[in-house]
Coordinates of C-alpha atoms and ligand atoms in Angstrom, one line a residue:
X10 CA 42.7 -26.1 -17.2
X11 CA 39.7 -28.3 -17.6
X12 CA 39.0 -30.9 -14.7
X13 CA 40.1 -34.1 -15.2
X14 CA 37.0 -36.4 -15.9
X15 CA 35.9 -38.4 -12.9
X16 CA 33.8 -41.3 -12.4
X17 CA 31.4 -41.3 -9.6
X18 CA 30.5 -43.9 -7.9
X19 CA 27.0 -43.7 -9.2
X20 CA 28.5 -43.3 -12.6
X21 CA 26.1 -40.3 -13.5
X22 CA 28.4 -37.2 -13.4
X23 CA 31.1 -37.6 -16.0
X24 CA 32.5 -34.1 -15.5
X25 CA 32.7 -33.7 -11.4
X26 CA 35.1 -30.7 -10.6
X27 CA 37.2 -30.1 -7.5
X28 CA 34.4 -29.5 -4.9
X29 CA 31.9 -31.0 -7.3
X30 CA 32.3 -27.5 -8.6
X31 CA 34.2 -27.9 -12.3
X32 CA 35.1 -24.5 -14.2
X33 CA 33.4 -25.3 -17.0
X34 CA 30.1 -25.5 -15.0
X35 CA 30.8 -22.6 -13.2
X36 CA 30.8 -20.6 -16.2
X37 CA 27.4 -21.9 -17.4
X38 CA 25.9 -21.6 -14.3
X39 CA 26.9 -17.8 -14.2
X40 CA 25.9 -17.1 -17.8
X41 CA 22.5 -18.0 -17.4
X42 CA 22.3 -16.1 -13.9
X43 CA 23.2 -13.1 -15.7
X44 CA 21.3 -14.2 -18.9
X45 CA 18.2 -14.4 -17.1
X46 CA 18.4 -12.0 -14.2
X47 CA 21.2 -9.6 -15.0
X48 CA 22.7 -9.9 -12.1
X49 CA 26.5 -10.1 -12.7
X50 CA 28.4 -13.3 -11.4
X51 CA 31.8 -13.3 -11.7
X52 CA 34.7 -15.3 -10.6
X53 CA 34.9 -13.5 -7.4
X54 CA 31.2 -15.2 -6.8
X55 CA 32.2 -18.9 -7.2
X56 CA 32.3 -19.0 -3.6
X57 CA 28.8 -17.3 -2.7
X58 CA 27.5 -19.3 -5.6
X59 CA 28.4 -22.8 -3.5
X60 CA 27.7 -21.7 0.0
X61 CA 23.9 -20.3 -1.5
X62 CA 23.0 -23.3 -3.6
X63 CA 23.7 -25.4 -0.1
X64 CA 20.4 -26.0 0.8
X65 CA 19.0 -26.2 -2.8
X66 CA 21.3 -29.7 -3.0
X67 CA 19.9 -30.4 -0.2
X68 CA 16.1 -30.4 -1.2
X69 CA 16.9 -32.2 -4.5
X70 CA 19.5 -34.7 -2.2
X71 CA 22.1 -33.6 -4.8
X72 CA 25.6 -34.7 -4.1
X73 CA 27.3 -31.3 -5.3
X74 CA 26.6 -28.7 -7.8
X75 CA 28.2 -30.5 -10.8
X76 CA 24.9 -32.9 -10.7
X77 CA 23.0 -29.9 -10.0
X78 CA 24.3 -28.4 -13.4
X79 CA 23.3 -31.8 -15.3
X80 CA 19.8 -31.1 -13.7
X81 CA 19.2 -28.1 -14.8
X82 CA 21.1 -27.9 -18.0
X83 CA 20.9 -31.8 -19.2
X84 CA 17.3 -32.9 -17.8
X85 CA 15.0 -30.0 -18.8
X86 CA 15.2 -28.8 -15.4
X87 CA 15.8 -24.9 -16.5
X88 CA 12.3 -24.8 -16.6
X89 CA 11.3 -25.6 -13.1
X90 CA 14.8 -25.3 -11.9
X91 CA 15.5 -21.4 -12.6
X92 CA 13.3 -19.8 -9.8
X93 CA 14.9 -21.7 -7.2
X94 CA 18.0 -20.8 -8.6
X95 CA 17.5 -17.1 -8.7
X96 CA 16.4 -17.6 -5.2
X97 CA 19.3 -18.8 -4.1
X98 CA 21.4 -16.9 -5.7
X99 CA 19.8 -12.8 -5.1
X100 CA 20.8 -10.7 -2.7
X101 CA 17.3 -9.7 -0.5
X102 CA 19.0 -6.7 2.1
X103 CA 16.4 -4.6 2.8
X104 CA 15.5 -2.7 5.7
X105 CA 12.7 -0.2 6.9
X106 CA 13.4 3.4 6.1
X107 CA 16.7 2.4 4.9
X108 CA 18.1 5.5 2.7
X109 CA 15.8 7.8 4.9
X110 CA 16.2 10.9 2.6
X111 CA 14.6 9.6 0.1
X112 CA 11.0 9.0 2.6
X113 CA 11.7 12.4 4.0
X114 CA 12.0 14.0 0.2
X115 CA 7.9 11.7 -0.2
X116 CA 7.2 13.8 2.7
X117 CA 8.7 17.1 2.5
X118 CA 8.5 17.9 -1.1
X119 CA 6.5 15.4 -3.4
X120 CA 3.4 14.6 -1.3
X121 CA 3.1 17.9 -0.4
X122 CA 3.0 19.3 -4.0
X123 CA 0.1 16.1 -5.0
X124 CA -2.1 17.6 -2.2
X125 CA -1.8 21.4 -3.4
X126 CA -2.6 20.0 -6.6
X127 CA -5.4 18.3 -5.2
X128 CA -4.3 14.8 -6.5
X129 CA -6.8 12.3 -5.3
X130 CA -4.5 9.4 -5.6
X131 CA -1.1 8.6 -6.6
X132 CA 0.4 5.0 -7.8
X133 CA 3.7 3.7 -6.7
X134 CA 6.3 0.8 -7.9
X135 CA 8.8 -0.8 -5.8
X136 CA 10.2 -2.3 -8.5
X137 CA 13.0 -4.6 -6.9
X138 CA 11.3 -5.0 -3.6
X139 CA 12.9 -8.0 -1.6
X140 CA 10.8 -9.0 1.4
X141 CA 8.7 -6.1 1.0
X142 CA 10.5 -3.1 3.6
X143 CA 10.3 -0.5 1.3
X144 CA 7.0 -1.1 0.2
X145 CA 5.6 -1.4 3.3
X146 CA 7.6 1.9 4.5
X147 CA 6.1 4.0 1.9
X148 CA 2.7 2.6 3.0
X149 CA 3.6 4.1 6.6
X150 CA 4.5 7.4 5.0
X151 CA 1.7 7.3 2.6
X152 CA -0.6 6.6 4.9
X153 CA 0.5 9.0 7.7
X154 CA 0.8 12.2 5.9
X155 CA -3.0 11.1 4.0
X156 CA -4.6 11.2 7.9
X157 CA -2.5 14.0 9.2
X158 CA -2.3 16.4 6.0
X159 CA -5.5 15.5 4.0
X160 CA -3.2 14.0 0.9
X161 CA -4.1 11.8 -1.4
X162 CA -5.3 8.3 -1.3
X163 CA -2.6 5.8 -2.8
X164 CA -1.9 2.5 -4.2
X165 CA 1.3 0.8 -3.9
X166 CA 3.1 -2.4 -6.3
X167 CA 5.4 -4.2 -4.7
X168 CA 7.8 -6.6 -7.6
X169 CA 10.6 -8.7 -7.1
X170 CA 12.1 -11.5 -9.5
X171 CA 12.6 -13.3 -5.9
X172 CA 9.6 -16.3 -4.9
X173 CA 11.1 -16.3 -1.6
X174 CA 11.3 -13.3 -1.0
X175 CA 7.7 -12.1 -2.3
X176 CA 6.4 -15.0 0.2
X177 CA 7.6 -12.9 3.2
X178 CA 6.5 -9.5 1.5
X179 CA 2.8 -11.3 1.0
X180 CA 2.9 -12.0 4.8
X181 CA 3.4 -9.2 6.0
X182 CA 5.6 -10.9 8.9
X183 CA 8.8 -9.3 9.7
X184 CA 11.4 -10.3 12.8
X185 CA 10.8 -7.6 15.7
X186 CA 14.4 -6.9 15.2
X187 CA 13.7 -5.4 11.4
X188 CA 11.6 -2.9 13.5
X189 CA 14.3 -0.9 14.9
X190 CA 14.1 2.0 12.2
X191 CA 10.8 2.4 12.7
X192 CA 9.4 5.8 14.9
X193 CA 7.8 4.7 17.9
X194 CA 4.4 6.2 16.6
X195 CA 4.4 4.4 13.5
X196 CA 5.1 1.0 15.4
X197 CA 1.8 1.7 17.6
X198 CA -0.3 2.3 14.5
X199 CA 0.9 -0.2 12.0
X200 CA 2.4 -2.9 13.5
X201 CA 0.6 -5.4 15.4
X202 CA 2.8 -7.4 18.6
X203 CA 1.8 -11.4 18.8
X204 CA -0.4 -12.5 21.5
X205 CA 2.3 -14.8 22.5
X206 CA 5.4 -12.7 24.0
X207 CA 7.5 -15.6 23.2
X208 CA 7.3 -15.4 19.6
X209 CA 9.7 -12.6 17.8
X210 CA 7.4 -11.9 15.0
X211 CA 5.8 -8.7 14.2
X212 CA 3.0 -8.0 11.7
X213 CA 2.4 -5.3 9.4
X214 CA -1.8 -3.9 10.3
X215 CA -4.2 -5.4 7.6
X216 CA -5.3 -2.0 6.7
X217 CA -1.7 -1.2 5.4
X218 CA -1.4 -4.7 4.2
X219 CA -4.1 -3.9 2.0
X220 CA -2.8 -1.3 0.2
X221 CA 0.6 -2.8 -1.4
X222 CA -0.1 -5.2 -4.3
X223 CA 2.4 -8.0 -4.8
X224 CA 3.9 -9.7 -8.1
X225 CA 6.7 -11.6 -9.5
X226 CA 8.5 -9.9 -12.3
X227 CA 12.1 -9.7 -14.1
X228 CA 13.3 -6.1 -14.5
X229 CA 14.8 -8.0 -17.7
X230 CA 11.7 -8.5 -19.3
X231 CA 11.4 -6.4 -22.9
X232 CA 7.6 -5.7 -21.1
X233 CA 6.7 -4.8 -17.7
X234 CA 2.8 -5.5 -17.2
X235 CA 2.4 -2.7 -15.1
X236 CA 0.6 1.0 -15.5
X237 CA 2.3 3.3 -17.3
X238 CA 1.3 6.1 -15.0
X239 CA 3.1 5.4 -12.1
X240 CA 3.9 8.4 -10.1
X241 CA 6.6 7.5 -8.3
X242 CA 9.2 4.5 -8.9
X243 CA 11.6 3.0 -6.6
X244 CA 14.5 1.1 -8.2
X245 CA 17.0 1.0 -5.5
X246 CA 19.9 -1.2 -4.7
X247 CA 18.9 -3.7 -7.5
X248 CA 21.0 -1.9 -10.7
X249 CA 24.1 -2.4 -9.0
X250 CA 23.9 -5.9 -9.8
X251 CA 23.6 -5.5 -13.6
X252 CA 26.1 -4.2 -16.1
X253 CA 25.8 -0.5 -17.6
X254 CA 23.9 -1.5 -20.9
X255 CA 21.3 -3.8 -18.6
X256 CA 21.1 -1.0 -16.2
X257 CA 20.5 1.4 -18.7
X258 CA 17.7 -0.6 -20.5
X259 CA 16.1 -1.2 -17.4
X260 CA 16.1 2.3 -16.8
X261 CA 14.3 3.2 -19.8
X262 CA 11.9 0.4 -19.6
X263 CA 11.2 1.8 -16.5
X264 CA 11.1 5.8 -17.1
X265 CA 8.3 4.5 -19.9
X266 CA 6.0 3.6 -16.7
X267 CA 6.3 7.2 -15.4
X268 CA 3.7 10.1 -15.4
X269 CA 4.7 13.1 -17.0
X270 CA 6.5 14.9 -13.9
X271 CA 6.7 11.3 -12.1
X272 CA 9.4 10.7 -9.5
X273 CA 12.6 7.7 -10.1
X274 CA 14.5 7.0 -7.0
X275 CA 17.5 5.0 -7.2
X276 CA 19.9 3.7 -4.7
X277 CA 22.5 5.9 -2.7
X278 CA 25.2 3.8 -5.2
X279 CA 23.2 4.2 -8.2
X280 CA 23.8 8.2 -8.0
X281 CA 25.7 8.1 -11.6
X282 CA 23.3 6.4 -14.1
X283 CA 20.7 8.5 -14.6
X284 CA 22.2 9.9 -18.1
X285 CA 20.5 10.0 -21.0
X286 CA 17.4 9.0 -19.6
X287 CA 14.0 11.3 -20.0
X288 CA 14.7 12.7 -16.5
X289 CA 16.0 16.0 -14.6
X290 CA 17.9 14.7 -11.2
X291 CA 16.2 16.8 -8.2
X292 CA 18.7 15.0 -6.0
X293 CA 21.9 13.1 -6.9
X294 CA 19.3 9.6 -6.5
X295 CA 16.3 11.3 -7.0
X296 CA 15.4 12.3 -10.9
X297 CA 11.8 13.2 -12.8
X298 CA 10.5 12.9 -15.5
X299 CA 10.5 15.8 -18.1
Ligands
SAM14 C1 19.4 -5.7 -2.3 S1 17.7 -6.0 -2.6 C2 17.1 -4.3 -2.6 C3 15.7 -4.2 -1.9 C4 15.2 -2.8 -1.8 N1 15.0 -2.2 -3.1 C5 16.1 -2.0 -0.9 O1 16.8 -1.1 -1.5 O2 16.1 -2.2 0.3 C6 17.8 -6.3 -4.4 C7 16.5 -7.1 -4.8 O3 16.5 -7.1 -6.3 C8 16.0 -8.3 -6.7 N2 16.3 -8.5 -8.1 C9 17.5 -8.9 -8.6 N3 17.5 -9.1 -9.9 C10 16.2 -8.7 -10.3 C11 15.6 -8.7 -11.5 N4 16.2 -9.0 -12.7 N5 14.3 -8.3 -11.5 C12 13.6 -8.0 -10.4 N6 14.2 -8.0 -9.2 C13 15.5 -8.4 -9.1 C14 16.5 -9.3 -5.7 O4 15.7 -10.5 -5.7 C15 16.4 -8.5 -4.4 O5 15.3 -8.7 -3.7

């Protein structure tokens, strides 16, 4: 059932619902969420929806997200409005080395075949990076097995549809506490301690800073302005939060930036929608390009 109409005090929001949350604004708001990011909202979300556009309210001294909702859908503030909205609203876990297989499968197997070849350098895409973890944990791998093994030199893209998060990705800052994955001889050689003990921020070494390349982009776009010669692509953790037609667009949009023998690794969830793509699956997340 609809809300009842309220009057504010203010008089400005006509449709307030209970919580300053009415259905009917619920259901925009989640539409054009998915609409623009692909990331799935439903009902079950109301709840994270409210509790993440908190501080957002906040910034614009909104009384509730009803007069959020006239903002961005009655003032022309989709415009402005939408990346601080996708902010608020995507889910950024990351971690370093998480999914470790697919690091020691870089190591073990695909590296190791570029430097037999005598590949000179190899491209990779984090495609749905977050604060920039993975990225920055192939750069430790990369790098490592190009000193120790004589492999090739290598660039790496970092993308995210997340501001926020690309601002911490960009800084290469990370809480001390993120560092726990990483081995003990990767800390000593690329991560740097602050000269004040008190502070509980690490930083990633410049040298390894200034391999990743960082950029905003919507796996939803029709084009992706990236190389189509990637070697290896990362999608991981991202297509769970898209339907299967979105997923498998993406998927193809993203297959189409892969060398010829290239390298898609998904997340451990993502296992099952790989089909009809132009790929063999090495591993159950782990698929190349034919
Ligand atoms: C759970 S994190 C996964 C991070 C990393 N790939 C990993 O596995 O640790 C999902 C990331 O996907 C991003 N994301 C969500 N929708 C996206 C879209 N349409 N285009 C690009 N990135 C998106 C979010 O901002 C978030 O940073």
């Amino acid at each position: 059932m609809e809300p009842a109409l309220q009057s504010t005090s203010s008089g400005l929001y006509p449709e307030v619902g209970p919580e300053g949350f009415s259905q009917r604004n619920f259901e925009r708001l989640s539409a054009l969420i998915q609409q623009y990011s692909g990331i799935k909202m439903p009902a079950a979300k109301r709840t994270m929806i409210s509790v993440r556009l908190r501080s957002r309210l906040m910034q614009l001294h909104l009384p509730h997200i009803d007069a959020y909702c006239d903002y961005l859908f009655l003032e022309d503030g989709l415009e402005s409005e939408i990346v601080h909205l996708i902010d608020a609203v995507s889910t950024n876990k990351t971690d370093f080395f998480r999914e470790p297989a697919h690091f020691d499968f870089l190591r073990e197997t695909a590296l190791p075949s570029y430097a037999e070849e005598g590949r000179r350098q190899i491209k990779i895409w984090s495609s749905a990076s977050s604060i920039g973890a993975e990225a920055y944990t192939l750069a430790m791998v990369l790098d490592d097995f190009r000193t120790r093994r004589r492999g090739p030199d290598f660039s790496i893209l970092g993308t995210d549809i997340s501001t926020e998060a690309l601002a911490v990705a960009v800084s290469g800052q990370f809480p001390r506490a993120m560092m726990e994955p990483v081995p003990d001889e990767f800390l000593a050689r690329y991560i740097l301690e602050p000269r004040d003990p008190e502070v509980d921020f690490v930083r990633i070494v410049p040298a390894l800073r200034a391999k990743v390349a960082w950029g905003r982009m919507n796996l939803m776009d029709e084009r992706y302005p990236v190389d189509r010669d990637m070697d290896v692509i990362f999608c991981r953790n991202v297509l769970i939060y898209f339907d299967r037609p979105t997923q498998h667009k993406v998927l193809e949009r993203l297959c189409s930036h892969l060398s010829a023998g290239g390298y898609l690794i998904l997340g451990h969830s993502e296992s099952g929608i790989g089909a009809n793509l132009p790929v063999t699956a090495v591993y159950n997340t782990i698929f190349q390009k034919v």
